[in-house]
Amino acid sequence: MKAIQITHNQELNVIEMDMPQAPGQGEVLLKLQYVGFCGSDINTFMGRNTMALNPVIPGHEVGAVIESVGAGVPENLKPGMVVTCNPYTNCGKCASCRNQRVNACEHNETLGVQRNGAMKEYIVLPWEKIIPAGSLTPKVTALVEPMSVGFHAVSRAQVTDIDVVMVIGCGMVGMGAIVRSALRGATVIAADIDDEKLALAKKMGAAYAVNTKTEDVHQRLQEITGGFGPDVVIEAVGSVPTYQMAVNEVAFTGRVACIGYAKSEVSLQTKYFVQKELDIRGSRNAMPSDFRAVIRYLELGTCPVDDLITRVVKPEEALDTMRWWSENPGRVFRILVEFA
């Protein structure tokens, strides 16, 4: 079967692998239809992802169909079903697992990062990691995982209908945070440096859009919030300026949820931690309930999914596509590789 393998020095190859064996006890064999490239994959390709295997088969944004099931798999998982998967592992022994926050397992290994992933024609997984996608098509199902990360950040920030929420970064994860905040009734401010992404963010539920490159962010936020600042800021970029913006602009007694990994140390005004009595919370991966919430949202049919899919390519086109992405980072929401 075909698989895509990337290295840390801008190499990508389509390789041949043996087909997986028939699923064993408690296992499910998936036929991959669409698998998304994400930000961790382009970072691996560019040599910036120190967590990834080298080389590695990428892929954890999955739209698949169940091919067959092994013994002991629940009856609700049947061949022909459209599904996605929870791509994270959990050890069951660390503090996070003990506290039932398995998404933040100390020893997590994500498909396509710390272990080989799903960007191939078939994969076998434990049935516990399979998430039925309801009425979604495999193509749309490949968008579920990245949006679920944004949904989870909204839960971490405890967003309610009386909050003003600023989401910094309007990529796929940020879009998920915008959608979930709007679904909860919050007033959402989208912040990004790209006007096209900001326009799409308003289609996804943002009430306001702020271009952080061309506008006076502080003044604009003060105008929107009546001088208070946002109750919640969700950082979905991972850069020094955006982390500083989150802490500087959040309201007194506000909450900051951090998704992005900054590539270097961030200098922060720690007096704001105390003076504002801030809650600063990390947000990592997603829980199964976040996946289910995204699927339910996408089933509504109100999401402009065509605007979220930048390109659909065959495996043989993946190398040229990754090179193009590395040269045009701001122009990509999601690139899907089609194995159908």
XYZ file of C-alpha atoms in Angstrom:
340
model
C 0.000 0.000 0.000
C 1.014 3.632 -0.485
C 2.204 5.808 2.370
C 3.752 9.263 2.660
C 6.985 9.658 4.615
C 8.647 12.981 5.451
C 11.982 13.883 6.990
C 13.297 16.958 8.763
C 15.272 18.207 5.772
C 12.460 19.020 3.332
C 12.230 15.559 1.853
C 8.954 13.756 1.223
C 8.548 10.397 -0.455
C 5.687 8.142 -1.430
C 6.734 4.717 -0.212
C 5.308 1.210 -0.443
C 4.426 -0.608 2.782
C 2.991 -3.992 3.567
C -0.736 -4.085 4.131
C -1.590 -4.377 7.820
C -2.686 -7.783 8.996
C -6.354 -8.486 9.672
C -7.515 -6.704 12.827
C -6.952 -8.665 15.999
C -8.837 -8.731 19.277
C -10.335 -5.303 19.931
C -8.911 -3.769 16.747
C -10.420 -1.992 13.740
C -8.974 -1.824 10.216
C -9.592 1.559 8.570
C -9.410 2.392 4.901
C -8.180 5.969 4.764
C -10.059 8.287 2.421
C -8.709 11.740 3.334
C -5.903 12.700 5.724
C -5.004 16.294 6.530
C -1.597 17.916 6.693
C -1.342 20.106 9.790
C 1.045 22.683 11.203
C 3.161 20.039 12.927
C 3.722 18.371 9.538
C 5.022 21.503 7.817
C 7.247 22.117 10.839
C 8.590 18.569 10.527
C 9.164 19.096 6.806
C 11.014 22.351 7.542
C 13.131 20.792 10.296
C 11.488 22.723 13.144
C 9.569 19.945 14.884
C 11.890 18.455 17.480
C 9.160 16.159 18.836
C 8.667 14.221 15.601
C 10.281 10.988 14.523
C 12.731 11.351 11.664
C 11.647 10.038 9.221
C 7.954 9.846 10.062
C 4.693 8.935 8.377
C 2.530 11.984 9.187
C -1.200 12.181 9.632
C -3.671 12.438 12.494
C -6.550 14.313 10.845
C -8.506 11.373 9.565
C -11.547 10.784 7.403
C -11.858 7.023 6.963
C -14.212 4.097 6.453
C -14.189 0.954 8.570
C -12.919 -1.904 6.417
C -13.245 -4.697 8.982
C -13.340 -5.299 12.721
C -11.749 -7.857 14.983
C -13.279 -9.921 17.759
C -14.458 -8.030 20.813
C -15.238 -4.785 18.984
C -18.594 -3.220 19.995
C -21.464 -3.873 17.611
C -21.986 -0.178 16.888
C -18.711 -0.142 14.908
C -19.496 -1.777 11.583
C -17.752 -2.077 8.199
C -18.663 0.780 5.881
C -19.089 3.374 8.649
C -17.451 6.773 8.194
C -15.222 7.474 11.185
C -12.359 9.557 12.464
C -9.952 8.651 15.243
C -8.593 9.998 18.481
C -4.886 10.161 17.555
C -3.472 10.562 21.064
C -2.230 7.910 23.485
C -2.421 7.965 27.252
C -0.423 5.917 29.703
C -3.053 5.589 32.429
C -0.453 6.180 35.152
C 0.683 9.836 35.084
C -0.890 12.723 36.995
C -2.966 13.805 33.999
C -4.392 10.334 33.484
C -5.032 9.951 37.204
C -7.077 13.169 37.029
C -9.033 11.914 33.992
C -7.444 14.533 31.717
C -6.021 11.977 29.337
C -5.600 14.517 26.538
C -2.662 15.968 28.499
C -0.964 12.651 29.252
C 2.666 13.214 30.200
C 3.696 10.382 27.894
C 1.322 11.070 24.995
C 2.363 9.961 21.525
C 0.345 11.547 18.737
C -0.103 9.797 15.401
C 2.230 11.356 12.853
C 4.479 12.998 15.442
C 5.959 10.763 18.147
C 4.782 7.643 16.263
C 4.023 6.901 12.648
C 0.667 8.212 11.556
C -2.275 7.659 9.259
C -1.125 9.097 5.936
C -1.373 5.759 4.176
C -4.050 3.626 2.613
C -4.876 1.458 5.652
C -4.289 1.552 9.399
C -5.224 -0.683 12.338
C -6.245 1.004 15.597
C -7.786 -0.049 18.919
C -11.544 0.283 18.807
C -11.463 2.723 21.733
C -9.791 5.287 19.444
C -12.486 5.112 16.750
C -15.048 7.937 16.682
C -18.118 7.510 14.433
C -18.684 10.564 12.215
C -22.455 10.315 11.881
C -23.694 11.680 8.569
C -20.435 13.400 7.614
C -18.548 12.509 4.455
C -14.947 11.283 4.843
C -13.704 14.561 3.338
C -15.453 16.700 5.940
C -14.537 14.235 8.683
C -10.842 14.988 8.092
C -11.501 18.482 9.513
C -12.770 17.229 12.852
C -9.504 16.769 14.774
C -7.997 20.245 14.252
C -11.293 21.953 15.055
C -11.631 19.831 18.197
C -8.392 21.343 19.538
C -9.995 24.791 19.337
C -13.204 23.466 20.902
C -11.183 22.089 23.808
C -9.527 25.459 24.452
C -12.951 27.044 24.816
C -13.841 24.455 27.445
C -10.555 25.124 29.256
C -11.380 28.842 29.282
C -14.885 28.151 30.613
C -16.449 30.450 28.036
C -20.062 31.499 28.677
C -22.669 33.627 26.939
C -21.694 36.761 28.882
C -18.054 36.669 27.785
C -16.216 38.648 25.158
C -13.663 36.249 23.689
C -10.657 37.245 21.608
C -9.146 34.460 19.500
C -5.634 35.258 18.280
C -4.892 33.281 15.131
C -7.468 32.273 12.535
C -6.032 29.019 11.306
C -8.012 25.797 11.635
C -7.496 25.512 15.389
C -8.393 29.162 15.924
C -11.477 28.719 13.762
C -12.548 25.902 16.030
C -12.230 28.211 19.032
C -14.235 30.901 17.228
C -17.026 28.464 16.353
C -17.271 26.951 19.827
C -17.239 30.347 21.541
C -20.004 31.601 19.245
C -22.032 28.425 19.820
C -21.818 29.118 23.546
C -23.265 32.584 22.973
C -20.099 34.600 23.553
C -19.196 37.726 21.606
C -16.145 36.765 19.565
C -13.301 38.969 18.346
C -11.096 37.353 15.708
C -7.490 38.592 15.478
C -5.063 37.800 12.687
C -2.708 39.484 10.192
C -4.578 38.189 7.132
C -7.754 39.934 5.981
C -8.995 36.885 4.065
C -8.804 34.753 7.186
C -10.532 37.475 9.175
C -13.355 37.604 6.632
C -13.791 33.858 6.943
C -13.703 34.129 10.736
C -16.742 36.398 10.573
C -18.520 33.771 8.475
C -17.650 31.247 11.182
C -19.219 33.307 13.966
C -16.890 36.169 14.931
C -18.695 39.446 15.595
C -15.556 41.548 15.141
C -12.305 41.207 13.204
C -9.038 42.934 14.111
C -6.001 42.977 11.851
C -3.132 42.979 14.342
C -0.677 44.086 11.672
C -2.496 47.184 10.426
C -4.668 48.278 13.369
C -4.007 49.638 16.847
C -5.034 46.480 18.689
C -5.313 47.992 22.158
C -7.430 50.919 21.020
C -9.694 48.690 18.953
C -10.247 46.258 21.816
C -11.003 49.079 24.198
C -13.613 50.379 21.773
C -15.239 46.993 21.311
C -15.305 46.099 25.019
C -16.202 49.489 26.446
C -12.787 49.902 28.015
C -12.688 46.548 29.837
C -10.729 44.339 27.460
C -11.750 40.795 26.476
C -12.880 38.488 29.276
C -11.114 35.600 27.569
C -8.149 35.490 25.188
C -7.351 32.273 23.344
C -3.816 32.186 21.915
C -3.763 29.970 18.825
C -0.559 31.089 17.097
C 2.446 30.318 19.264
C 4.673 33.390 18.934
C 6.289 35.907 21.269
C 4.093 38.869 20.203
C 0.828 36.937 20.432
C 1.573 35.584 23.903
C 2.435 39.096 25.052
C -0.718 40.457 23.430
C -2.851 37.880 25.229
C -1.569 38.829 28.688
C -1.478 42.561 27.990
C -4.972 42.845 26.515
C -7.079 40.432 28.567
C -9.402 42.090 31.065
C -8.750 42.246 34.779
C -9.704 38.867 36.315
C -9.777 37.433 32.786
C -8.749 34.031 31.468
C -6.036 33.224 28.951
C -6.037 29.835 27.217
C -2.779 28.953 25.465
C -2.738 26.498 22.552
C 0.264 27.542 20.470
C 3.870 26.543 21.173
C 6.172 29.556 20.980
C 9.456 28.661 19.288
C 11.488 30.770 21.709
C 11.274 32.078 25.253
C 8.601 34.707 25.893
C 9.195 37.725 28.102
C 5.990 38.651 29.953
C 4.958 41.401 32.363
C 4.330 39.156 35.339
C 2.866 42.061 37.286
C -0.226 41.590 35.131
C -0.586 38.024 36.415
C -0.992 39.460 39.928
C -2.608 42.841 39.315
C -5.243 41.381 37.008
C -5.513 38.160 39.033
C -5.419 36.220 35.787
C -6.202 32.605 35.121
C -3.631 31.397 32.581
C -4.354 27.906 31.334
C -2.700 25.585 28.895
C -4.867 23.727 26.417
C -3.537 20.557 24.841
C -5.076 18.283 22.223
C -8.760 17.408 22.764
C -11.088 15.062 24.609
C -13.487 12.613 22.932
C -16.346 14.913 23.916
C -14.705 17.706 21.892
C -14.623 15.446 18.832
C -18.309 14.651 19.263
C -19.155 18.335 19.624
C -17.333 19.195 16.375
C -19.105 16.369 14.529
C -22.457 17.619 15.780
C -21.611 21.141 14.622
C -20.487 19.996 11.179
C -23.631 17.919 10.786
C -25.653 21.129 11.008
C -24.370 21.985 7.537
C -23.747 25.641 8.376
C -19.942 25.464 8.269
C -18.366 26.781 5.040
C -16.202 23.683 4.692
C -15.140 24.447 1.125
C -13.483 27.626 2.396
C -11.516 25.625 4.961
C -10.011 23.177 2.474
C -7.219 24.908 0.580
C -6.218 21.955 -1.586
C -7.002 18.289 -2.098
C -4.041 16.405 -3.553
C -2.987 12.885 -4.430
C -0.017 11.339 -2.595
C 2.211 11.921 -5.626
C 1.463 15.663 -5.433
C 2.314 15.975 -1.747
C 5.967 17.003 -2.128
C 5.226 19.910 -4.469
C 2.347 20.894 -2.213
C 4.519 20.986 0.907
C 7.108 23.077 -0.912
C 4.368 25.487 -1.971
C 3.033 25.624 1.593
C 6.476 26.368 3.002
C 6.676 29.362 0.663
C 3.084 30.524 1.286
C 2.381 29.790 4.965
C -0.368 32.366 5.356
C -2.476 31.031 2.513
C -3.258 27.585 3.918
C -6.126 26.389 6.103
C -6.083 22.676 5.419
C -4.488 20.504 2.751
C -6.042 17.071 2.417
C -4.360 14.064 0.859
C -6.880 11.855 -0.926
C -6.384 8.104 -0.711
C -9.910 7.261 -1.880
